[in-house]
XYZ file of N, CA and C in Angstrom:
633
model
N 0.838 -1.199 0.000
C 0.000 0.000 0.000
C 0.876 1.253 0.000
N 0.528 2.196 -0.854
C 1.264 3.443 -0.895
C 0.645 4.458 0.070
N 1.494 5.317 0.615
C 1.032 6.320 1.566
C 0.166 7.368 0.871
N -0.927 7.751 1.538
C -1.785 8.812 1.029
C -1.506 10.110 1.769
N -1.264 11.172 1.030
C -1.099 12.502 1.598
C -2.435 13.231 1.500
N -2.988 13.610 2.644
C -4.343 14.159 2.693
C -4.346 15.572 3.269
N -4.867 16.524 2.505
C -4.989 17.904 2.971
C -6.393 18.137 3.511
N -6.455 18.588 4.761
C -7.744 18.878 5.386
C -7.831 20.365 5.738
N -9.026 20.946 5.601
C -9.188 22.364 5.939
C -9.223 22.564 7.449
N -8.498 23.548 7.933
C -8.538 23.867 9.360
C -9.966 24.256 9.748
N -10.354 23.902 10.966
C -11.680 24.309 11.432
C -12.642 23.147 11.586
N -13.917 23.495 11.820
C -14.933 22.485 12.112
C -15.126 21.474 10.998
N -15.102 21.952 9.746
C -15.306 21.036 8.623
C -14.209 19.985 8.579
N -12.965 20.426 8.673
C -11.845 19.492 8.630
C -11.881 18.494 9.767
N -12.263 18.962 10.960
C -12.346 18.075 12.119
C -13.451 17.033 11.930
N -14.552 17.456 11.327
C -15.665 16.531 11.075
C -15.251 15.469 10.054
N -14.552 15.889 9.018
C -14.090 14.949 7.995
C -13.057 13.994 8.584
N -12.153 14.535 9.412
C -11.142 13.661 10.020
C -11.796 12.589 10.884
N -12.830 12.964 11.631
C -13.535 11.995 12.477
C -14.087 10.848 11.629
N -14.628 11.196 10.460
C -15.134 10.170 9.546
C -13.998 9.278 9.062
N -12.888 9.876 8.660
C -11.748 9.097 8.170
C -11.175 8.207 9.267
N -11.179 8.717 10.485
C -10.689 7.931 11.622
C -11.558 6.687 11.815
N -12.873 6.850 11.688
C -13.800 5.730 11.808
C -13.547 4.672 10.730
N -13.051 5.128 9.590
C -12.800 4.220 8.473
C -11.426 3.557 8.548
N -10.692 3.841 9.631
C -9.388 3.215 9.803
C -8.218 4.041 9.339
N -8.456 5.344 9.105
C -7.383 6.227 8.642
C -7.003 7.227 9.726
N -7.004 6.764 10.976
C -6.665 7.637 12.087
C -5.179 7.928 12.162
N -4.863 9.020 12.874
C -3.467 9.422 13.014
C -3.292 10.090 14.380
N -2.388 9.590 15.233
C -2.202 10.141 16.569
C -1.880 11.645 16.548
N -2.510 12.378 17.471
C -2.195 13.797 17.627
C -3.027 14.745 16.795
N -3.849 14.209 15.894
C -4.607 15.080 14.986
C -5.563 16.017 15.716
N -6.125 15.550 16.812
C -7.152 16.348 17.483
C -6.791 16.675 18.934
N -5.499 16.714 19.250
C -5.105 16.975 20.639
C -4.801 18.444 20.921
N -5.143 19.301 19.953
C -4.926 20.736 20.162
C -3.513 21.197 19.862
N -2.694 20.327 19.310
C -1.316 20.677 18.980
C -1.278 21.729 17.869
N -0.198 22.510 17.862
C -0.013 23.510 16.811
C 0.690 22.925 15.584
N 1.017 21.635 15.663
C 1.622 20.968 14.505
C 0.653 21.008 13.329
N 1.197 21.027 12.134
C 0.366 21.071 10.934
C 0.440 19.785 10.120
N 1.479 18.969 10.376
C 1.664 17.719 9.633
C 1.696 16.543 10.608
N 0.906 15.511 10.308
C 0.813 14.335 11.171
C 0.919 13.076 10.312
N 1.686 12.105 10.806
C 1.859 10.853 10.062
C 1.598 9.672 10.990
N 0.832 8.702 10.521
C 0.550 7.543 11.363
C 1.765 6.632 11.419
N 1.846 5.843 12.480
C 3.018 4.985 12.696
C 3.182 3.942 11.597
N 2.068 3.507 11.031
C 2.152 2.497 9.985
C 2.537 3.059 8.628
N 2.602 4.365 8.541
C 2.990 5.000 7.281
C 1.934 4.917 6.196
N 0.654 4.708 6.603
C -0.413 4.582 5.608
C -0.935 5.943 5.152
N -0.965 6.903 6.089
C -1.469 8.234 5.748
C -0.599 9.325 6.368
N -0.577 10.453 5.703
C 0.024 11.658 6.263
C -0.977 12.786 6.043
N -1.346 13.443 7.121
C -2.309 14.538 7.051
C -1.605 15.874 7.212
N -2.176 16.902 6.617
C -1.763 18.254 6.973
C -2.949 19.199 6.937
N -2.956 20.075 7.953
C -4.002 21.091 8.073
C -3.601 22.313 7.270
N -4.493 22.799 6.423
C -4.200 24.002 5.640
C -5.423 24.928 5.634
N -5.213 26.145 5.236
C -6.305 27.103 5.129
C -7.336 26.553 4.135
N -8.627 26.604 4.466
C -9.658 26.023 3.589
C -9.560 26.431 2.120
N -9.249 27.703 1.881
C -9.195 28.182 0.495
C -7.924 27.755 -0.231
N -7.006 27.067 0.475
C -5.750 26.618 -0.150
C -5.723 25.123 -0.443
N -6.705 24.381 0.058
C -6.697 22.919 -0.101
C -6.570 22.512 -1.565
N -7.360 23.132 -2.425
C -7.328 22.741 -3.839
C -5.977 22.995 -4.484
N -5.252 24.010 -3.993
C -3.929 24.321 -4.542
C -2.944 23.213 -4.184
N -2.986 22.767 -2.921
C -2.107 21.680 -2.483
C -2.386 20.411 -3.287
N -3.650 20.153 -3.560
C -4.015 18.947 -4.312
C -3.641 19.098 -5.789
N -3.987 20.211 -6.380
C -3.688 20.411 -7.801
C -2.189 20.340 -8.076
N -1.387 20.895 -7.155
C 0.062 20.944 -7.346
C 0.769 19.660 -6.921
N 0.020 18.721 -6.335
C 0.599 17.430 -6.009
C 1.220 17.300 -4.633
N 1.145 18.362 -3.802
C 1.649 18.251 -2.430
C 0.747 17.318 -1.642
N -0.525 17.268 -2.018
C -1.485 16.340 -1.420
C -2.065 15.461 -2.524
N -2.308 14.205 -2.192
C -2.936 13.293 -3.156
C -4.438 13.549 -3.212
N -5.028 13.747 -2.038
C -6.453 14.041 -1.953
C -6.675 15.145 -0.921
N -7.867 15.739 -0.953
C -8.182 16.789 0.000
C -9.679 16.998 0.073
N -10.074 17.806 1.026
C -11.487 18.133 1.208
C -11.656 19.639 1.103
N -12.568 20.052 0.223
C -12.726 21.476 -0.056
C -14.189 21.777 -0.376
N -14.619 22.978 -0.046
C -15.984 23.384 -0.357
C -16.172 23.602 -1.848
N -17.374 23.335 -2.321
C -17.647 23.508 -3.746
C -17.483 24.970 -4.170
N -17.676 25.897 -3.239
C -17.484 27.313 -3.544
C -16.053 27.584 -3.994
N -15.082 26.950 -3.324
C -13.679 27.129 -3.693
C -13.398 26.515 -5.060
N -13.993 25.359 -5.330
C -13.794 24.710 -6.634
C -14.346 25.576 -7.761
N -15.514 26.157 -7.543
C -16.122 26.996 -8.574
C -15.346 28.295 -8.761
N -14.807 28.804 -7.669
C -14.064 30.070 -7.743
C -12.698 29.894 -8.386
N -11.976 28.851 -7.978
C -10.600 28.641 -8.454
C -10.519 27.783 -9.717
N -11.528 26.934 -9.931
C -11.545 26.032 -11.078
C -10.244 25.236 -11.222
N -9.825 24.524 -10.168
C -8.563 23.780 -10.222
C -8.663 22.546 -11.125
N -7.506 22.097 -11.607
C -7.450 20.928 -12.480
C -7.301 19.676 -11.608
N -8.401 19.254 -10.994
C -8.414 18.092 -10.099
C -9.631 17.234 -10.414
N -9.654 16.043 -9.838
C -10.837 15.184 -9.952
C -11.715 15.382 -8.719
N -13.001 15.529 -8.934
C -13.957 15.613 -7.832
C -14.542 14.214 -7.652
N -14.303 13.610 -6.490
C -14.653 12.206 -6.290
C -15.972 11.978 -5.556
N -16.172 12.698 -4.449
C -17.355 12.442 -3.610
C -17.930 13.742 -3.059
N -19.255 13.860 -3.124
C -19.948 14.943 -2.425
C -20.155 14.449 -0.996
N -19.437 15.035 -0.050
C -19.487 14.564 1.328
C -20.769 14.977 2.047
N -21.428 16.004 1.535
C -22.664 16.456 2.157
C -22.460 17.270 3.415
N -21.203 17.515 3.796
C -20.914 18.323 4.986
C -20.903 19.805 4.605
N -21.138 20.655 5.584
C -21.038 22.100 5.366
C -22.006 22.618 4.330
N -23.220 22.094 4.326
C -24.190 22.523 3.312
C -24.605 23.985 3.497
N -24.619 24.709 2.387
C -25.054 26.096 2.380
C -25.364 26.468 0.926
N -25.586 27.762 0.676
C -25.898 28.202 -0.688
C -25.069 29.427 -1.051
N -24.722 29.537 -2.310
C -24.113 30.769 -2.813
C -25.265 31.604 -3.368
N -25.442 32.797 -2.812
C -26.620 33.599 -3.157
C -26.280 35.036 -3.526
N -27.214 35.648 -4.212
C -27.211 37.094 -4.422
C -28.149 37.661 -3.366
N -27.700 38.660 -2.628
C -28.549 39.270 -1.600
C -28.470 40.781 -1.699
N -29.541 41.416 -1.239
C -29.591 42.872 -1.264
C -30.533 43.374 -0.192
N -30.680 44.690 -0.132
C -31.545 45.310 0.870
C -32.995 44.877 0.649
N -33.673 44.567 1.745
C -35.061 44.107 1.688
C -35.938 45.096 0.932
N -36.663 44.581 -0.062
C -37.611 45.398 -0.818
C -37.002 46.350 -1.822
N -35.689 46.370 -1.921
C -35.019 47.314 -2.828
C -34.738 46.660 -4.182
N -35.286 47.237 -5.240
C -35.046 46.740 -6.588
C -33.970 47.586 -7.257
N -33.140 46.947 -8.047
C -32.043 47.650 -8.718
C -32.371 47.831 -10.193
N -32.162 49.019 -10.698
C -32.445 49.314 -12.100
C -31.572 48.464 -13.018
N -32.168 47.958 -14.067
C -31.413 47.157 -15.038
C -30.802 48.040 -16.129
N -30.988 49.347 -16.015
C -30.470 50.278 -17.028
C -29.029 50.690 -16.790
N -28.463 50.258 -15.671
C -27.076 50.626 -15.382
C -26.285 49.413 -14.917
N -24.970 49.576 -14.859
C -24.087 48.495 -14.408
C -24.374 48.160 -12.944
N -24.507 46.879 -12.670
C -24.799 46.417 -11.315
C -23.508 46.345 -10.513
N -23.511 46.955 -9.346
C -22.342 46.913 -8.460
C -22.485 45.724 -7.514
N -21.505 44.812 -7.583
C -21.576 43.564 -6.825
C -20.368 43.435 -5.894
N -20.641 43.397 -4.590
C -19.574 43.196 -3.609
C -19.490 41.702 -3.287
N -18.281 41.170 -3.260
C -18.144 39.720 -3.055
C -16.725 39.303 -2.716
N -16.610 38.138 -2.105
C -15.316 37.471 -1.913
C -15.084 36.466 -3.027
N -16.098 36.316 -3.899
C -16.053 35.297 -4.955
C -16.269 35.936 -6.329
N -15.300 36.724 -6.813
C -15.467 37.407 -8.101
C -15.677 36.462 -9.283
N -15.015 35.323 -9.268
C -15.167 34.368 -10.365
C -16.585 33.838 -10.474
N -17.159 33.457 -9.348
C -18.525 32.948 -9.325
C -19.511 34.036 -9.721
N -19.296 35.246 -9.195
C -20.187 36.369 -9.506
C -20.154 36.688 -11.002
N -18.965 36.735 -11.570
C -18.829 37.045 -13.001
C -19.510 35.987 -13.862
N -19.311 34.717 -13.523
C -19.914 33.630 -14.295
C -21.435 33.683 -14.205
N -21.945 33.977 -13.017
C -23.397 34.034 -12.814
C -24.029 35.137 -13.655
N -23.474 36.324 -13.578
C -24.080 37.449 -14.309
C -23.786 37.409 -15.802
N -22.670 36.761 -16.160
C -22.377 36.579 -17.575
C -23.451 35.710 -18.221
N -23.914 34.693 -17.479
C -24.956 33.808 -18.001
C -26.282 34.543 -18.182
N -26.408 35.669 -17.474
C -27.623 36.476 -17.581
C -27.418 37.690 -18.491
N -26.214 37.780 -19.078
C -25.844 38.906 -19.950
C -26.021 40.247 -19.240
N -25.668 40.257 -17.953
C -25.786 41.475 -17.159
C -24.407 42.044 -16.895
N -24.237 43.334 -17.183
C -22.951 43.993 -16.968
C -22.809 44.330 -15.485
N -21.659 43.972 -14.913
C -21.459 44.220 -13.487
C -20.118 44.891 -13.207
N -20.053 45.525 -12.053
C -18.818 46.108 -11.532
C -18.499 45.355 -10.250
N -17.431 44.539 -10.267
C -17.067 43.724 -9.114
C -16.306 44.564 -8.089
N -16.761 44.494 -6.848
C -16.068 45.137 -5.737
C -15.577 44.014 -4.833
N -14.280 43.732 -4.879
C -13.706 42.595 -4.130
C -13.486 43.000 -2.679
N -14.140 42.283 -1.785
C -13.993 42.516 -0.352
C -13.526 41.235 0.330
N -12.937 41.373 1.523
C -12.439 40.209 2.246
C -13.322 39.807 3.417
N -14.172 40.711 3.862
C -15.035 40.396 4.992
C -16.106 41.449 5.187
N -17.031 41.178 6.112
C -18.154 42.091 6.403
C -18.873 42.511 5.124
N -19.088 41.528 4.249
C -19.719 41.789 2.953
C -21.103 42.408 3.116
N -21.805 42.018 4.174
C -23.204 42.423 4.342
C -23.406 43.929 4.426
N -22.399 44.666 4.902
C -22.612 46.108 5.070
C -22.466 46.896 3.766
N -21.917 46.252 2.725
C -21.677 46.962 1.455
C -22.938 47.581 0.870
N -24.052 46.842 0.724
C -25.253 47.459 0.167
C -25.927 48.434 1.148
N -25.751 48.210 2.431
C -26.337 49.101 3.428
C -25.699 50.491 3.345
N -24.391 50.504 3.127
C -23.660 51.769 3.050
C -23.631 52.359 1.642
N -24.264 51.664 0.700
C -24.314 52.170 -0.671
C -23.071 51.890 -1.482
N -22.174 51.041 -0.936
C -20.963 50.690 -1.688
C -21.313 49.808 -2.879
N -22.334 48.952 -2.696
C -22.760 48.054 -3.777
C -24.272 47.990 -3.828
N -24.773 47.437 -4.930
C -26.224 47.213 -5.049
C -26.613 45.892 -4.407
N -25.770 44.883 -4.616
C -26.012 43.551 -4.071
C -24.695 42.932 -3.628
N -24.803 41.790 -2.954
C -23.626 41.008 -2.614
C -23.800 39.594 -3.169
N -22.700 38.928 -3.416
C -22.711 37.505 -3.745
C -21.890 36.840 -2.654
N -22.541 35.990 -1.872
C -21.862 35.404 -0.722
C -22.528 34.094 -0.320
N -21.865 33.389 0.592
C -22.401 32.134 1.115
C -23.465 32.437 2.167
N -24.582 31.739 2.065
C -25.662 31.873 3.043
C -25.921 30.512 3.674
N -25.858 30.467 4.997
C -26.153 29.217 5.716
C -27.572 29.266 6.253
N -27.778 29.972 7.348
C -29.127 30.051 7.933
C -29.893 31.278 7.451
N -29.173 32.304 7.003
C -29.829 33.536 6.580
C -30.035 34.524 7.712
N -29.641 34.150 8.935
C -29.850 35.023 10.093
C -29.030 36.310 10.008
N -27.800 36.219 9.488
C -26.967 37.424 9.361
C -27.585 38.402 8.374
N -28.136 37.876 7.283
C -28.815 38.748 6.318
C -29.998 39.443 6.979
N -30.794 38.666 7.684
C -31.999 39.203 8.322
C -31.655 40.298 9.316
N -30.612 40.079 10.108
C -30.208 41.054 11.118
C -29.719 42.355 10.499
N -29.300 42.290 9.241
C -28.799 43.481 8.560
C -29.760 44.004 7.489
N -31.037 43.602 7.614
C -32.094 44.063 6.703
C -31.806 43.700 5.243
N -31.244 42.524 5.050
C -30.974 42.027 3.704
C -31.808 40.776 3.451
N -31.979 40.457 2.172
C -32.721 39.258 1.795
C -32.083 38.614 0.580
N -32.313 37.317 0.418
C -31.804 36.605 -0.753
C -32.617 37.022 -1.975
N -31.920 37.450 -3.009
C -32.576 37.829 -4.261
C -32.536 36.688 -5.280
N -31.491 35.868 -5.176
C -31.328 34.765 -6.139
C -30.358 33.747 -5.552
N -30.616 32.469 -5.779
C -29.687 31.416 -5.364
C -28.898 30.964 -6.585
N -27.586 31.047 -6.471
C -26.720 30.701 -7.599
C -26.458 29.202 -7.650
N -26.029 28.635 -6.515
C -25.686 27.210 -6.495
C -25.646 26.700 -5.059
N -25.968 25.416 -4.884
C -25.849 24.783 -3.571
C -24.390 24.404 -3.336
N -23.963 24.542 -2.093
C -22.569 24.298 -1.733
C -22.476 23.186 -0.698
N -21.455 22.346 -0.815
C -21.135 21.348 0.215
C -19.677 20.953 0.019
N -19.138 20.204 0.982
C -17.740 19.786 0.914
C -17.562 18.634 -0.072
N -16.452 18.669 -0.789
C -16.156 17.629 -1.783
C -14.787 16.996 -1.522
N -14.694 15.695 -1.788
C -13.408 15.009 -1.761
C -12.810 15.125 -3.156
N -11.602 15.672 -3.239
C -10.958 15.853 -4.541
C -9.623 15.107 -4.577
N -9.147 14.830 -5.787
C -7.890 14.092 -5.934
C -7.001 14.741 -6.989
N -5.715 14.682 -6.739
C -4.721 15.086 -7.725
C -4.778 14.092 -8.889
N -4.707 14.583 -10.108
C -4.870 13.699 -11.265
C -3.772 12.652 -11.383
N -2.539 13.044 -11.075
C -1.432 12.077 -11.143
C -1.567 11.036 -10.034
N -1.944 11.485 -8.840
C -2.120 10.558 -7.721
C -3.258 9.582 -8.006
N -4.298 10.081 -8.668
C -5.420 9.207 -9.005
C -4.973 8.091 -9.948
N -3.983 8.396 -10.747
C -3.464 7.385 -11.684
C -2.464 6.443 -11.009
N -1.506 7.004 -10.277
C -0.424 6.186 -9.728
C -0.723 5.597 -8.340
N -1.708 6.165 -7.654
C -2.136 5.613 -6.361
C -3.626 5.276 -6.439
N -4.035 4.789 -7.595
C -5.455 4.564 -7.846
C -6.102 3.626 -6.835
N -5.404 2.570 -6.506
C -5.970 1.578 -5.573
C -6.286 2.220 -4.226
N -5.312 3.001 -3.712
C -5.489 3.633 -2.404
C -6.553 4.728 -2.434
N -6.519 5.554 -3.472
C -7.467 6.666 -3.584
C -8.894 6.159 -3.763
N -9.085 5.229 -4.678
C -10.440 4.734 -4.952
C -10.991 3.919 -3.774
N -10.113 3.215 -3.053
C -10.559 2.450 -1.887
C -11.105 3.385 -0.814
N -10.384 4.469 -0.568
C -10.831 5.452 0.431
C -12.139 6.103 -0.003
N -12.208 6.505 -1.255
C -13.420 7.156 -1.767
C -14.625 6.227 -1.665
N -14.414 4.940 -1.967
C -15.517 3.979 -1.924
C -15.992 3.750 -0.491
N -15.064 3.686 0.445
C -15.439 3.520 1.858
C -16.279 4.710 2.328
N -15.886 5.899 1.901
C -16.632 7.109 2.276
C -18.034 7.060 1.685
N -18.129 6.690 0.422
C -19.455 6.600 -0.233
C -20.360 5.614 0.503
N -19.808 4.471 0.874
C -20.601 3.447 1.550
C -21.133 3.946 2.884
N -20.273 4.627 3.660
C -20.697 5.153 4.965
C -21.756 6.230 4.799
N -21.551 7.122 3.853
C -22.518 8.200 3.626
C -23.860 7.640 3.176
N -23.817 6.590 2.371
C -25.049 5.965 1.887
C -25.799 5.324 3.055
N -25.069 4.685 3.945
C -25.686 4.036 5.111
C -26.321 5.055 6.037
N -25.777 6.255 6.079
C -26.268 7.287 7.016
C -27.439 8.084 6.455
N -27.787 7.844 5.207
C -28.891 8.589 4.610
C -30.220 8.195 5.241
């Protein structure tokens, strides 16, 4: 058996995925003991894990530093990495939406100002509607942009919708459903096919049983 290098996103999602992998026999000592270490290897040499920033997982996988990884579909749509998408894990479910001030309609006679952390997704969405937009790239606190008049709408991830409601915003359109995906490096999928496909199949079986 060849060793699998697995990139997991730091945070609750990564911890949830690791718990599943541990149940499947891919555990690794020290992964959840609060250590500041970022790389962990099991004694049997079957797996090596590393914690990375969620938005970087696909880069590690695409570039071959990791054989497989777990990443949100939002990141895949935004970055469009050259990887294989193997399994929809169903974790971290949410939606990518267009939101704006409650009851406020935007004129279609002018360029739409869109504040977002996901310019690629926003551009693709409005391009499909043949709508001209002005992208305003922000890193956080997206919700205040339309309130302060910086933008007409925002394109962002919506989970419960409570943050929108608290800021007098509402969903205007749902672009796509989001969840965590298991992805694989294309070369690793070829040269470590047995190991990669075995892990993916075990995950599918467990997820199917839990439905």
